Coordinates of N, CA, C and O and ligand atoms in Angstrom, one line a residue:
M1 N -19.9 -13.5 -2.9 CA -18.6 -13.5 -2.1 C -18.6 -12.6 -0.9 O -19.6 -12.0 -0.6
T2 N -18.0 -13.4 0.2 CA -17.9 -12.6 1.4 C -17.2 -11.2 1.3 O -16.0 -11.3 0.7
K3 N -17.7 -10.2 1.7 CA -16.8 -9.0 1.7 C -16.1 -9.0 3.4 O -16.8 -9.2 4.3
L4 N -14.8 -8.4 3.3 CA -14.1 -8.5 4.5 C -14.1 -6.8 4.8 O -14.0 -6.0 4.0
N5 N -14.2 -6.4 6.0 CA -13.6 -5.0 6.3 C -12.1 -4.7 6.6 O -11.7 -5.4 7.0
G6 N -11.8 -3.5 6.2 CA -10.5 -3.0 6.4 C -10.3 -1.8 6.8 O -11.2 -1.0 6.4
K7 N -9.4 -1.3 7.5 CA -9.1 0.0 8.0 C -7.4 -0.1 8.5 O -6.9 -1.0 8.8
C8 N -7.2 1.6 8.5 CA -5.9 1.5 9.0 C -6.0 1.7 10.4 O -7.1 1.5 11.0
L9 N -4.9 2.2 11.2 CA -5.0 2.1 12.9 C -6.1 3.0 13.1 O -6.5 2.7 14.2
C10 N -5.9 4.5 12.7 CA -7.2 5.3 13.4 C -8.3 5.1 12.6 O -9.0 5.8 13.0
G11 N -8.8 4.9 11.5 CA -10.0 4.5 11.0 C -10.2 5.6 9.9 O -11.6 5.8 9.4
E12 N -9.3 6.6 9.3 CA -9.3 7.7 8.7 C -9.3 6.9 7.2 O -9.6 7.8 6.1
V13 N -9.0 5.9 7.1 CA -9.1 5.0 5.9 C -9.7 3.8 6.0 O -9.3 2.9 7.1
A14 N -11.0 3.5 5.7 CA -11.8 2.3 5.9 C -12.6 1.8 4.6 O -12.6 2.6 3.5
F15 N -12.5 0.6 4.3 CA -13.0 0.0 3.0 C -13.5 -1.4 3.2 O -13.2 -2.0 4.4
K16 N -14.0 -1.7 2.1 CA -14.5 -3.3 1.9 C -13.6 -4.1 0.8 O -13.3 -3.4 -0.2
V17 N -13.2 -5.4 1.1 CA -12.7 -5.9 -0.3 C -13.3 -7.7 -0.1 O -14.0 -7.8 0.7
E18 N -13.4 -8.2 -1.3 CA -13.8 -9.4 -1.2 C -12.6 -10.4 -0.6 O -11.3 -10.2 -0.7
E19 N -13.2 -11.3 0.0 CA -12.2 -12.4 0.5 C -11.4 -13.1 -0.3 O -11.8 -13.6 -1.3
P20 N -9.9 -12.8 0.2 CA -9.3 -13.4 -1.0 C -9.0 -14.8 -1.0 O -9.3 -15.7 0.0
A21 N -8.6 -15.2 -2.0 CA -8.5 -16.9 -2.4 C -7.3 -17.2 -1.8 O -7.1 -18.4 -1.2
H22 N -6.0 -16.3 -2.1 CA -4.9 -16.6 -1.6 C -4.1 -15.2 -1.1 O -4.8 -14.2 -1.5
L23 N -3.0 -15.4 -0.7 CA -2.1 -14.3 -0.4 C -0.7 -14.3 -1.1 O -0.1 -15.3 -1.4
D24 N -0.4 -13.0 -1.3 CA 1.3 -12.8 -1.9 C 2.0 -12.1 -0.7 O 1.6 -11.7 0.3
S25 N 3.3 -12.6 -1.1 CA 4.3 -11.7 -0.1 C 5.3 -11.4 -1.0 O 5.8 -11.9 -1.9
C26 N 6.0 -10.1 -0.5 CA 7.2 -9.8 -1.2 C 8.2 -9.3 -0.1 O 8.1 -8.7 0.9
H27 N 9.6 -10.1 -0.4 CA 10.8 -9.5 0.1 C 11.5 -8.1 -0.5 O 12.9 -8.2 0.1
C28 N 11.2 -7.5 -1.3 CA 11.9 -6.7 -1.8 C 12.2 -5.7 -0.9 O 11.6 -5.2 0.1
G29 N 13.4 -4.8 -0.9 CA 13.8 -3.7 -0.1 C 12.7 -2.5 -0.3 O 12.5 -1.9 0.9
Q30 N 12.2 -2.2 -1.0 CA 11.2 -1.0 -1.0 C 9.8 -1.7 0.0 O 9.3 -1.0 0.8
C31 N 9.6 -2.6 -0.2 CA 8.4 -3.2 0.4 C 8.7 -3.5 1.9 O 8.0 -2.9 2.9
R32 N 9.9 -3.8 2.1 CA 10.3 -4.0 3.8 C 10.4 -2.7 4.4 O 10.1 -2.4 5.5
T33 N 11.1 -1.8 3.6 CA 11.0 -0.1 4.2 C 9.8 0.3 4.4 O 9.4 0.8 5.4
W34 N 8.9 0.2 3.6 CA 7.5 0.8 3.7 C 6.8 0.1 4.6 O 6.1 0.7 5.3
S35 N 6.7 -1.3 4.5 CA 5.8 -1.8 5.5 C 6.4 -2.3 6.8 O 5.4 -2.8 7.8
G36 N 7.9 -2.2 7.0 CA 8.3 -2.4 8.1 C 8.9 -4.0 8.1 O 10.1 -3.8 9.2
S37 N 8.6 -4.7 7.2 CA 9.4 -6.1 7.1 C 8.4 -6.5 6.0 O 8.2 -5.8 5.1
V38 N 8.5 -8.0 5.8 CA 8.2 -8.7 4.7 C 6.7 -8.2 4.4 O 6.2 -8.0 5.5
N39 N 6.2 -7.9 3.2 CA 5.1 -7.2 2.8 C 4.0 -8.7 2.4 O 4.3 -9.0 1.4
M40 N 3.0 -8.5 3.3 CA 2.1 -9.8 2.9 C 0.8 -8.8 2.4 O 0.4 -8.0 3.1
S41 N 0.4 -9.5 1.2 CA -0.9 -8.7 0.8 C -1.5 -9.5 -0.2 O -1.4 -10.9 -0.7
L42 N -3.0 -8.8 -0.1 CA -4.0 -9.6 -1.1 C -3.5 -9.2 -2.6 O -3.1 -8.0 -2.9
D43 N -3.6 -10.2 -3.3 CA -3.5 -9.9 -4.9 C -4.3 -8.8 -5.1 O -5.3 -8.4 -4.7
F44 N -4.1 -8.0 -6.6 CA -4.6 -6.9 -6.8 C -6.0 -7.1 -6.9 O -6.6 -8.3 -7.5
T45 N -7.0 -6.4 -6.3 CA -8.2 -6.4 -6.1 C -9.1 -4.9 -6.1 O -8.5 -4.1 -6.0
M46 N -10.5 -5.0 -6.2 CA -11.4 -3.8 -6.2 C -11.4 -3.4 -4.8 O -11.6 -4.4 -3.7
V47 N -11.4 -2.2 -4.3 CA -11.5 -1.8 -3.1 C -12.7 -0.8 -3.0 O -12.7 0.1 -3.9
E48 N -13.5 -1.0 -2.1 CA -14.9 -0.3 -2.0 C -14.6 0.6 -0.5 O -14.4 0.1 0.6
F49 N -14.3 1.7 -0.9 CA -13.9 3.0 0.1 C -14.9 3.2 1.1 O -16.2 3.7 0.4
E50 N -15.0 3.4 2.1 CA -16.1 4.3 2.8 C -15.6 5.2 3.7 O -16.2 6.0 4.1
N51 N -14.3 5.3 3.8 CA -13.7 6.3 4.3 C -12.4 6.5 3.5 O -11.6 5.6 3.7
R52 N -11.7 7.7 3.1 CA -10.7 8.0 2.6 C -10.1 9.2 2.7 O -8.9 9.7 2.1
K53 N -10.6 9.9 4.0 CA -10.0 10.8 4.8 C -8.5 11.1 4.5 O -7.8 12.2 4.5
G54 N -7.8 10.0 5.1 CA -6.7 10.1 5.4 C -5.8 9.5 4.6 O -4.3 9.3 4.4
L55 N -6.3 9.2 3.3 CA -5.5 8.3 2.2 C -4.6 9.3 1.6 O -4.8 10.2 0.9
K56 N -3.3 9.0 1.7 CA -2.2 9.6 0.7 C -1.5 8.6 -0.2 O -1.6 7.3 0.2
W57 N -1.2 9.2 -1.5 CA -0.5 8.0 -2.4 C 1.2 8.4 -2.4 O 1.6 9.6 -2.5
Y58 N 2.0 7.7 -2.6 CA 3.2 7.7 -2.7 C 4.0 7.2 -3.7 O 3.8 5.9 -4.1
R59 N 4.3 7.8 -4.8 CA 4.9 7.3 -6.2 C 6.4 6.5 -5.4 O 7.3 7.3 -5.8
S60 N 6.3 5.2 -5.8 CA 7.5 4.6 -5.1 C 8.2 4.1 -6.5 O 9.5 3.7 -6.1
S61 N 7.8 4.3 -7.5 CA 8.7 4.0 -8.8 C 7.9 4.1 -10.1 O 6.9 4.9 -9.9
E62 N 8.5 4.2 -11.2 CA 8.1 4.8 -12.4 C 6.6 4.1 -12.6 O 6.0 4.7 -13.3
W63 N 6.4 2.8 -12.3 CA 5.3 2.2 -12.6 C 3.9 2.0 -11.4 O 3.4 1.4 -11.4
A64 N 4.7 2.2 -10.2 CA 3.6 2.1 -9.0 C 3.9 3.0 -7.9 O 4.3 3.8 -7.8
E65 N 2.4 3.2 -7.4 CA 2.4 3.9 -6.1 C 1.8 3.2 -5.1 O 1.3 2.1 -5.0
R66 N 2.1 3.9 -3.6 CA 1.7 3.1 -2.5 C 0.9 4.0 -1.5 O 1.1 5.5 -1.4
G67 N -0.1 3.4 -1.0 CA -1.2 4.2 -0.3 C -1.0 3.9 1.0 O -0.5 2.9 1.6
F68 N -0.9 5.1 1.7 CA -1.1 5.1 3.2 C -2.0 5.8 4.0 O -2.2 7.1 3.5
C69 N -1.8 5.8 5.4 CA -2.6 6.8 6.1 C -2.0 7.9 6.3 O -1.2 7.6 7.1
S70 N -2.3 9.2 6.2 CA -1.4 10.4 6.6 C -1.7 10.5 7.9 O -0.8 11.2 8.4
T71 N -2.4 10.3 8.6 CA -2.7 10.3 10.2 C -1.9 9.4 10.8 O -1.2 9.9 11.6
C72 N -2.4 8.0 10.4 CA -1.6 7.3 11.6 C -0.4 6.7 10.9 O 0.1 5.8 11.7
G73 N -0.2 6.8 9.6 CA 0.9 6.2 9.1 C 1.0 4.7 8.6 O 1.7 4.3 8.2
S74 N -0.3 3.9 8.6 CA -0.4 2.9 8.2 C -0.3 2.5 6.6 O -0.4 3.4 5.9
S75 N 0.6 1.4 6.3 CA 0.6 1.0 4.8 C -0.5 0.3 4.6 O -0.8 -0.8 5.1
L76 N -1.0 0.5 3.7 CA -2.2 -0.1 3.2 C -2.4 -0.6 1.8 O -2.7 -1.8 1.7
F77 N -1.9 0.4 1.0 CA -2.5 -0.1 -0.6 C -0.9 0.1 -1.5 O -0.4 0.9 -1.4
Y78 N -0.8 -1.0 -2.7 CA -0.1 -0.8 -3.6 C -0.9 -1.0 -5.0 O -1.5 -1.8 -5.1
R79 N -0.6 -0.1 -6.0 CA -1.3 -0.3 -7.3 C -0.4 0.2 -8.4 O 0.6 1.2 -8.2
L80 N -0.8 -0.3 -9.5 CA 0.2 0.1 -10.7 C -0.6 1.5 -11.2 O -1.9 1.3 -11.4
V81 N 0.5 2.2 -12.0 CA -0.2 3.5 -12.4 C -0.6 2.9 -13.8 O -1.9 4.2 -14.0
E82 N -0.6 2.0 -14.6 CA -1.5 1.8 -15.7 C -3.0 1.3 -15.1 O -3.6 1.5 -16.1
D83 N -2.9 0.6 -14.1 CA -4.3 0.5 -13.9 C -4.6 0.8 -12.1 O -4.3 0.0 -11.5
L84 N -5.1 1.8 -12.0 CA -5.2 2.5 -10.8 C -6.6 2.0 -10.2 O -6.7 2.1 -8.9
S85 N -7.2 1.2 -11.1 CA -8.7 0.5 -10.4 C -8.4 -0.4 -9.4 O -9.3 -0.6 -8.4
K86 N -7.2 -1.1 -9.3 CA -7.2 -2.4 -8.5 C -6.1 -2.3 -7.8 O -4.9 -1.7 -8.1
M87 N -6.0 -2.7 -6.3 CA -5.0 -2.6 -5.7 C -4.6 -3.7 -4.8 O -5.6 -4.8 -4.5
S88 N -3.3 -3.8 -4.8 CA -2.9 -5.2 -3.7 C -3.0 -4.3 -2.4 O -2.4 -3.3 -2.1
V89 N -3.5 -5.3 -1.5 CA -3.8 -4.6 0.1 C -3.3 -5.4 1.0 O -3.1 -6.6 1.0
C90 N -2.8 -4.3 1.8 CA -1.9 -5.2 3.1 C -2.5 -5.9 4.1 O -3.6 -5.6 4.3
V91 N -2.1 -7.3 4.3 CA -3.1 -8.0 4.7 C -3.4 -7.4 6.4 O -4.4 -7.7 6.9
G92 N -2.1 -6.8 7.0 CA -2.6 -6.2 8.3 C -3.8 -5.3 8.4 O -4.7 -5.0 9.7
A93 N -4.2 -4.7 7.2 CA -5.6 -3.8 7.4 C -6.8 -4.5 7.2 O -7.5 -3.9 7.3
V94 N -6.6 -5.6 6.9 CA -7.9 -6.3 6.4 C -8.2 -7.3 7.7 O -7.2 -8.2 8.0
Q95 N -9.6 -7.1 8.1 CA -9.9 -8.2 9.1 C -10.7 -9.4 8.9 O -11.4 -9.0 8.2
G96 N -10.5 -10.4 9.5 CA -11.1 -11.7 9.3 C -10.8 -12.5 8.2 O -11.4 -13.4 7.9
I97 N -9.6 -12.5 7.8 CA -8.9 -13.3 6.6 C -8.8 -14.8 7.1 O -8.3 -15.0 8.6
S98 N -9.7 -15.8 6.7 CA -9.5 -17.1 7.2 C -8.5 -17.8 7.0 O -7.3 -17.4 6.5
D99 N -7.9 -18.8 8.3 CA -6.7 -19.4 8.7 C -6.5 -20.4 7.3 O -5.6 -20.8 7.3
D100 N -7.5 -20.7 6.5 CA -7.4 -21.6 5.2 C -6.6 -20.8 4.3 O -6.1 -21.6 3.2
V101 N -6.8 -19.6 4.3 CA -6.3 -18.7 3.2 C -4.6 -18.5 3.2 O -4.0 -18.6 4.2
K102 N -4.1 -19.2 2.3 CA -2.6 -19.4 2.2 C -1.8 -18.6 1.6 O -2.5 -18.0 0.3
I103 N -0.5 -18.2 1.9 CA 0.3 -17.4 1.1 C 1.0 -18.1 -0.4 O 1.6 -19.4 0.3
T104 N 0.7 -18.0 -1.3 CA 1.0 -19.0 -2.5 C 2.2 -18.7 -3.0 O 2.8 -19.2 -4.0
K105 N 2.8 -17.1 -3.1 CA 4.0 -16.7 -3.7 C 4.8 -15.8 -2.7 O 4.4 -14.9 -1.8
E106 N 6.1 -16.1 -3.0 CA 7.2 -15.0 -2.3 C 8.1 -14.3 -3.6 O 8.7 -15.2 -4.4
F107 N 7.7 -13.2 -3.9 CA 8.3 -12.5 -4.7 C 9.8 -11.6 -4.1 O 9.7 -11.5 -3.0
F108 N 10.9 -11.9 -5.1 CA 12.1 -10.9 -4.8 C 12.6 -11.7 -3.5 O 13.4 -11.4 -2.8
I109 N 12.7 -13.0 -3.9 CA 13.3 -14.2 -3.1 C 14.8 -13.6 -2.8 O 15.3 -13.9 -1.4
E110 N 15.6 -13.3 -3.7 CA 17.1 -12.9 -3.6 C 17.1 -11.5 -2.7 O 18.4 -11.5 -2.2
E111 N 16.1 -10.9 -2.3 CA 16.3 -9.9 -1.4 C 15.9 -10.2 -0.2 O 16.1 -9.2 0.9
K112 N 15.8 -11.2 0.0 CA 15.1 -11.7 1.5 C 16.1 -11.9 2.5 O 17.1 -12.4 2.3
P113 N 16.1 -10.9 3.7 CA 17.3 -11.2 4.5 C 17.4 -12.4 5.4 O 16.3 -13.1 5.1
G114 N 18.5 -12.7 5.6 CA 18.6 -14.0 6.2 C 17.9 -14.4 7.8 O 17.7 -15.4 8.2
F115 N 17.6 -13.1 8.4 CA 17.1 -13.4 9.6 C 15.5 -13.7 9.9 O 15.0 -13.8 10.9
Y116 N 14.7 -13.9 8.8 CA 13.7 -14.7 8.9 C 13.2 -15.6 7.7 O 14.0 -15.2 6.6
N117 N 12.5 -16.3 7.8 CA 11.9 -17.2 6.8 C 10.4 -17.6 6.8 O 10.0 -17.3 8.1
L118 N 9.7 -17.3 5.8 CA 8.5 -17.8 6.0 C 8.1 -19.3 6.1 O 8.8 -20.1 5.3
E119 N 7.2 -19.8 6.8 CA 7.1 -21.5 7.1 C 6.6 -22.2 5.8 O 5.5 -21.1 5.2
G120 N 6.6 -23.1 5.4 CA 6.1 -24.0 4.5 C 6.8 -23.5 3.2 O 7.3 -22.9 3.1
E121 N 5.8 -24.5 2.3 CA 6.6 -24.7 0.6 C 5.6 -23.9 -0.2 O 4.4 -23.9 -0.2
R122 N 6.2 -23.0 -1.0 CA 5.4 -22.3 -2.1 C 6.2 -21.9 -3.2 O 7.5 -21.9 -3.1
E123 N 5.8 -21.1 -4.0 CA 6.2 -20.8 -5.1 C 7.4 -19.7 -4.9 O 6.6 -18.4 -4.3
K124 N 8.6 -19.7 -5.2 CA 9.5 -18.5 -4.6 C 10.0 -17.7 -6.3 O 10.6 -18.5 -7.1
L125 N 9.9 -16.6 -6.3 CA 10.3 -16.0 -7.6 C 11.5 -14.9 -7.2 O 11.1 -14.1 -6.4
T126 N 12.2 -14.6 -8.1 CA 13.2 -13.8 -8.2 C 12.6 -12.4 -8.6 O 11.7 -12.3 -9.1
G127 N 13.4 -11.3 -8.6 CA 12.8 -10.1 -8.9 C 12.7 -10.1 -10.3 O 11.9 -9.4 -11.1
A128 N 13.9 -10.7 -11.2 CA 13.8 -11.0 -12.6 C 12.5 -11.7 -13.1 O 12.1 -11.5 -14.1
E129 N 12.4 -12.9 -12.5 CA 10.9 -13.6 -12.8 C 9.9 -12.7 -12.5 O 9.1 -13.0 -13.4
V130 N 9.8 -11.9 -11.6 CA 8.5 -11.2 -11.2 C 8.2 -10.1 -12.2 O 7.1 -10.3 -12.8
F131 N 9.2 -9.5 -13.0 CA 9.4 -8.6 -13.6 C 9.0 -9.4 -15.3 O 8.1 -8.6 -16.0
A132 N 9.5 -10.3 -15.4 CA 9.1 -11.1 -16.6 C 7.4 -11.4 -16.5 O 7.0 -11.7 -17.7
L133 N 7.1 -11.8 -15.4 CA 5.7 -12.3 -15.0 C 4.8 -11.3 -15.3 O 3.6 -11.5 -16.3
Y134 N 4.8 -10.4 -14.5 CA 3.8 -9.1 -14.5 C 4.4 -7.9 -15.2 O 3.6 -7.1 -15.4
G135 N 5.5 -7.8 -15.4 CA 6.1 -6.5 -16.2 C 6.6 -5.5 -15.0 O 6.9 -4.2 -15.2
A136 N 6.1 -5.9 -13.6 CA 6.5 -4.5 -12.8 C 6.5 -5.6 -11.5 O 5.9 -6.5 -11.6
E137 N 6.8 -4.7 -10.5 CA 7.2 -5.2 -9.3 C 5.9 -5.4 -8.6 O 5.2 -4.6 -8.5
Ligands
ZN201 ZN1 -5.2 6.0 10.0
ZN202 ZN1 8.1 -5.6 -3.1

């Protein structure tokens, strides 16, 4: 598998991940506030850290926490507290993702604001459907 490099804006968090087969997106209010807009991410995967000096975690719900760089503020990771080993990784932090990789799911479609739409057709799930499928956001 091809490994891709990832890092925050300042480089105090740096890591490697396997090249993803697909991407997810989430329109929920938490993700939009945290990431600045729709959150596009790699599905839960193993992250190999090369530098985690700036990494901090914020417990954003009973079931999950969000990782960010405490120096430059980049939004980086989302993980479930029941399995801290795998992380959903923000696409903006990962370099070299192929143009052939597609966003295959939109989560919390009912929370999407009207002022943007993602181009193309894919599976769209409501928050209730996400909870039913994964047990957590
Ligand atoms: Zn940083
Ligand atoms: Zn979300």
